mmCIF file of C-alpha atoms in Angstrom:
data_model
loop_
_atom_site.group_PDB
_atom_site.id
_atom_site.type_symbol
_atom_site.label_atom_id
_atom_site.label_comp_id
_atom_site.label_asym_id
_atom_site.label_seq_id
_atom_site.Cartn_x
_atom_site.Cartn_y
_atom_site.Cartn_z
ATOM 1 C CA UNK A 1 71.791 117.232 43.425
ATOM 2 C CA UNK A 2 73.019 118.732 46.176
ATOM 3 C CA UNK A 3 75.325 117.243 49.029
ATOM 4 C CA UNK A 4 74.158 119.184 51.833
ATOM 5 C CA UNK A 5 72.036 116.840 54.628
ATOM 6 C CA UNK A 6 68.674 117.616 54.783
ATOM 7 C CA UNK A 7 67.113 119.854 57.430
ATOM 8 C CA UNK A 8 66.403 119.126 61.281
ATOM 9 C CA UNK A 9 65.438 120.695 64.067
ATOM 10 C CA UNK A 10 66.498 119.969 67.929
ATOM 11 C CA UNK A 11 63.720 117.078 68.524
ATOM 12 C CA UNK A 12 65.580 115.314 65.518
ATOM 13 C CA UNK A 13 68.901 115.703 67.122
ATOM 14 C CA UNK A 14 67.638 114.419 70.148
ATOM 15 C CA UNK A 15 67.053 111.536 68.655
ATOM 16 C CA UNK A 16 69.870 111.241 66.881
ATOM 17 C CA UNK A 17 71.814 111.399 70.098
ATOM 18 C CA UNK A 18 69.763 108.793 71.366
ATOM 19 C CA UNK A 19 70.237 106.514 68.974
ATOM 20 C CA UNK A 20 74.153 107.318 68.967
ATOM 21 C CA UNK A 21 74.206 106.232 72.568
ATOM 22 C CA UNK A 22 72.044 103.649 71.964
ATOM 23 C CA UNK A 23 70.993 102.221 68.591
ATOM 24 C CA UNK A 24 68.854 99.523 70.502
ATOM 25 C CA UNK A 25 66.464 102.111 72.532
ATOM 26 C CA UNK A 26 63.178 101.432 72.063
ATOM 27 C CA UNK A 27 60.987 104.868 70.089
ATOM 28 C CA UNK A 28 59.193 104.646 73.662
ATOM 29 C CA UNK A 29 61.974 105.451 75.308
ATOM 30 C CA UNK A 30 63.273 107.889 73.235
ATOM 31 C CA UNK A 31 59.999 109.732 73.022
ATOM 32 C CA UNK A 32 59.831 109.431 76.866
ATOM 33 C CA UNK A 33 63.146 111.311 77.205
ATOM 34 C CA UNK A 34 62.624 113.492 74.652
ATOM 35 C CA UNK A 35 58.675 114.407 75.104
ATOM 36 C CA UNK A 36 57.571 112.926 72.273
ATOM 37 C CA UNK A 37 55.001 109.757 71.801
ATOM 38 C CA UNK A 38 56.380 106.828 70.208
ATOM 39 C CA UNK A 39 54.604 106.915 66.926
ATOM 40 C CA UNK A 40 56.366 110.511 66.332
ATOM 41 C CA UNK A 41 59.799 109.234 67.826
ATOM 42 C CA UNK A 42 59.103 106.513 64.632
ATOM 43 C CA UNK A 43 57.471 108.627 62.149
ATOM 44 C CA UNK A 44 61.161 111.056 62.782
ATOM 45 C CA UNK A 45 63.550 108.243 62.569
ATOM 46 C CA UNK A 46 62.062 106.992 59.587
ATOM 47 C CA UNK A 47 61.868 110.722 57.877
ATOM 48 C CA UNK A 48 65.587 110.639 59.065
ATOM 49 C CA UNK A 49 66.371 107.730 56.946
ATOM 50 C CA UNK A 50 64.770 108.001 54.009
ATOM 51 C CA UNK A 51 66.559 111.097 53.781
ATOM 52 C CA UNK A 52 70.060 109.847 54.625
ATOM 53 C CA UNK A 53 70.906 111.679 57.650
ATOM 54 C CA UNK A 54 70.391 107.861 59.238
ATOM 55 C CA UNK A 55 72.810 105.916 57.228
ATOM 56 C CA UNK A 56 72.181 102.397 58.920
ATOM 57 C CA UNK A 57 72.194 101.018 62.613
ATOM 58 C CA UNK A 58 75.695 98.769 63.919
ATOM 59 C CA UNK A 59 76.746 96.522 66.249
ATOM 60 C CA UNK A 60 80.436 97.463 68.022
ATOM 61 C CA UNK A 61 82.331 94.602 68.629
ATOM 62 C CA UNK A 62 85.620 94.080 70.495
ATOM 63 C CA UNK A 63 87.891 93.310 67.259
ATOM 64 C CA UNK A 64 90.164 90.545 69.036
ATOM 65 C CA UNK A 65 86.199 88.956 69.356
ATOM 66 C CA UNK A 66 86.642 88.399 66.244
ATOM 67 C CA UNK A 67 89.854 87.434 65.399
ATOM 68 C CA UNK A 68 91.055 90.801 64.703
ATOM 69 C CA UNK A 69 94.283 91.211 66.603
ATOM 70 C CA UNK A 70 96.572 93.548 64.863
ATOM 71 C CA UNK A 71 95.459 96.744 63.841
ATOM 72 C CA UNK A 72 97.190 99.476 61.855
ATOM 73 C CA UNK A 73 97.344 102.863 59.618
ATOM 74 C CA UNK A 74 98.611 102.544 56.443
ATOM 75 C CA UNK A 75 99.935 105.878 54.303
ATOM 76 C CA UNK A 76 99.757 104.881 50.664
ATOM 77 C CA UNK A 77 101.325 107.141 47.994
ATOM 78 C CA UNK A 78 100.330 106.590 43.870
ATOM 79 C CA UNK A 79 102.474 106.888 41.041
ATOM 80 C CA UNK A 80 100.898 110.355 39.079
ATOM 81 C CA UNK A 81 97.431 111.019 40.541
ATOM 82 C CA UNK A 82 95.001 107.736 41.155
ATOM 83 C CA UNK A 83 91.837 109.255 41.041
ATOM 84 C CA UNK A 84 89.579 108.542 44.182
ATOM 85 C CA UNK A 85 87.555 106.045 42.219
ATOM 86 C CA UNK A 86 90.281 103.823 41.212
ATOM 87 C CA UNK A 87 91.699 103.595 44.750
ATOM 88 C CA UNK A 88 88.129 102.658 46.237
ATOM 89 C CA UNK A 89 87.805 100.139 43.590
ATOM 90 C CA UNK A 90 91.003 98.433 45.084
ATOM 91 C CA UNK A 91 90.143 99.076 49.018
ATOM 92 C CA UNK A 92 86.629 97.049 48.434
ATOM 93 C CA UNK A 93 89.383 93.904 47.196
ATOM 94 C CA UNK A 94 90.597 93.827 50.667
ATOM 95 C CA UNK A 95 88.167 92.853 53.409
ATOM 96 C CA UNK A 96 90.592 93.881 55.857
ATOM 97 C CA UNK A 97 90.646 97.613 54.909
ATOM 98 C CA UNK A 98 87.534 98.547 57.473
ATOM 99 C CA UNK A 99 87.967 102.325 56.297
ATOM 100 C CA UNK A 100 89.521 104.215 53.714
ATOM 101 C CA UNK A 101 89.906 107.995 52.899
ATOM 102 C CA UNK A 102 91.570 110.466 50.469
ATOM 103 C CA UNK A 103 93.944 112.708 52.552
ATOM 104 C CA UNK A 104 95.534 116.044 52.058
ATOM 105 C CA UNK A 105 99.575 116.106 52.866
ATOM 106 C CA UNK A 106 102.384 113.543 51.403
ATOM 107 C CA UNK A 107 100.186 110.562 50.851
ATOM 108 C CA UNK A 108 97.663 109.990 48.358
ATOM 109 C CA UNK A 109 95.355 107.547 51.088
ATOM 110 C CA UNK A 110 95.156 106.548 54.265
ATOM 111 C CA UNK A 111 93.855 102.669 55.113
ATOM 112 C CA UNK A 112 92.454 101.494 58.344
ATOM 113 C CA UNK A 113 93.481 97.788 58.379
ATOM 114 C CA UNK A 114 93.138 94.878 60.982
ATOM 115 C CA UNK A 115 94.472 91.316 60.535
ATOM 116 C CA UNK A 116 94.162 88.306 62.477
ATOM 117 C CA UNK A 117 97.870 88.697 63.318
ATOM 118 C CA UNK A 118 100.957 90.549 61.986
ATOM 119 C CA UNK A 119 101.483 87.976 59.489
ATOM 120 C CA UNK A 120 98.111 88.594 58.360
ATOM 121 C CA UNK A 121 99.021 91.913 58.018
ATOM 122 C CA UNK A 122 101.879 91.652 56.162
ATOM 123 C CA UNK A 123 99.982 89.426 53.616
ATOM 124 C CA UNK A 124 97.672 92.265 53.553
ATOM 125 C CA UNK A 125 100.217 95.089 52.790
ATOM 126 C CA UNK A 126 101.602 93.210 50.577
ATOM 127 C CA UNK A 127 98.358 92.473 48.275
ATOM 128 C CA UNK A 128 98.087 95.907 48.626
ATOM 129 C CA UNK A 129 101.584 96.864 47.514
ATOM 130 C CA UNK A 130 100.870 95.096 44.335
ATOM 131 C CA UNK A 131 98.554 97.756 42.798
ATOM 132 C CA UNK A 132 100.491 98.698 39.987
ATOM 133 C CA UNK A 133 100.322 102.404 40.755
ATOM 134 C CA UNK A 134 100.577 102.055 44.109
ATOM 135 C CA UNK A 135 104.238 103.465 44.634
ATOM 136 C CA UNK A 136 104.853 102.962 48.287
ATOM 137 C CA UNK A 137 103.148 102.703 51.519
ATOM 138 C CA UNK A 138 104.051 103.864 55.147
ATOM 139 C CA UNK A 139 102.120 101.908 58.095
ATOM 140 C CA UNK A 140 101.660 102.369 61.742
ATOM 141 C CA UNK A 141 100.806 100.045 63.788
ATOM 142 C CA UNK A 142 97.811 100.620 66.689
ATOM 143 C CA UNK A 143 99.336 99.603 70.243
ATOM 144 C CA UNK A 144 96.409 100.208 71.922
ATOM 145 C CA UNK A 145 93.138 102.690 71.722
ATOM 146 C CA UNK A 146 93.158 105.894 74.093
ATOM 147 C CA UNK A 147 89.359 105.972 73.583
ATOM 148 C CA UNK A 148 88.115 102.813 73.360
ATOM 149 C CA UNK A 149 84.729 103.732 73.023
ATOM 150 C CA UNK A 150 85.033 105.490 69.991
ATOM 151 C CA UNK A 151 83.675 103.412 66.806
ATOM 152 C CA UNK A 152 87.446 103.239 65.345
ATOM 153 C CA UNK A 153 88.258 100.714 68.495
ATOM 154 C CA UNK A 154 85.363 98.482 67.589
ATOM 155 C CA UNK A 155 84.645 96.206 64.714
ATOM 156 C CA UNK A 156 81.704 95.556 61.785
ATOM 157 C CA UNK A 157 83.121 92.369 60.081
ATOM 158 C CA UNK A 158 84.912 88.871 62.325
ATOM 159 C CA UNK A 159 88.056 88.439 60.417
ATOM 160 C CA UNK A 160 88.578 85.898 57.473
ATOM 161 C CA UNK A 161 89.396 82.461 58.240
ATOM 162 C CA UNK A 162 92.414 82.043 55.549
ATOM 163 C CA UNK A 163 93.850 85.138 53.774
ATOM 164 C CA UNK A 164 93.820 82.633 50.916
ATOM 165 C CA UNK A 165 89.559 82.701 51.001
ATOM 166 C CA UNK A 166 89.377 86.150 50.262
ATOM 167 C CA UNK A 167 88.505 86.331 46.666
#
């Protein structure tokens, strides 16, 4: 199977930008901007899906709406080589991890975390620390967001009401 997205043309991109800027538009008014009727706005976005270059529609939220105060980067470095799969395994343990990647350079991971507070957070980085091959971790805190527009500054999930709920 092949990981390449499937094909579109420049109506389907125009939607996608559309949508991007607006998840909520209405296929009317995407078609009217784009000069296409509604049914064929729909007919596009659901080809779009069903072929995964539409991965899902979200709601950004201002994190501290939802108890999400602290925010921060954490570098995390494996004993030997933790394959990919074993470090998303652990990441989908912590609801505070909102993203999670492989990286090239020193460390094996980066997280994206937010906590309720920095106590949260240290709760957090410590649950995380306790991997077993999870040799050390490096984190940076977020003082504030330079674009806060971008998806990164917003939130999908409120934060947990007790770190002690989580599993």
């Amino acid at each position: 199977m092949s990981s390449r997205p499937a094909p579109f043309d420049e109506l389907d991109r125009k939607i996608l930008t559309a949508l991007m800027a607006n998840a909520r538009s209405s296929f009317a008014e995407i078609g009217a901007a784009i000069g296409l009727s509604a049914t064929a706005v729909k007919r596009r976005v659901d080809r779009l899906r069903e072929t995964g270059v539409i991965t899902g529609f979200t709601a950004t939220v201002k994190p501290s709406a939802l108890g999400w105060r602290t925010e921060a980067y954490v570098e995390v470095y494996c004993e030997g080589a933790a394959p990919p799969r074993r470090l998303a395994e652990v990441v989908r343990h912590h609801p505070e991890i909102t993203a999670a990647m492989t990286v090239t350079g020193g460390a094996d991971a980066l997280l994206h975390v937010r906590a309720r507070d920095v106590e949260h957070f240290e709760e957090v980085l410590e649950r995380i620390r306790a991997e077993p091959f999870i040799r050390k971790t490096i984190s940076v805190m977020v003082l504030s967001h330079l674009l806060p527009e971008s998806p990164e500054a917003g939130a999908s999930q409120p934060a947990p009401q007790d770190a002690t709920d989580l599993r």
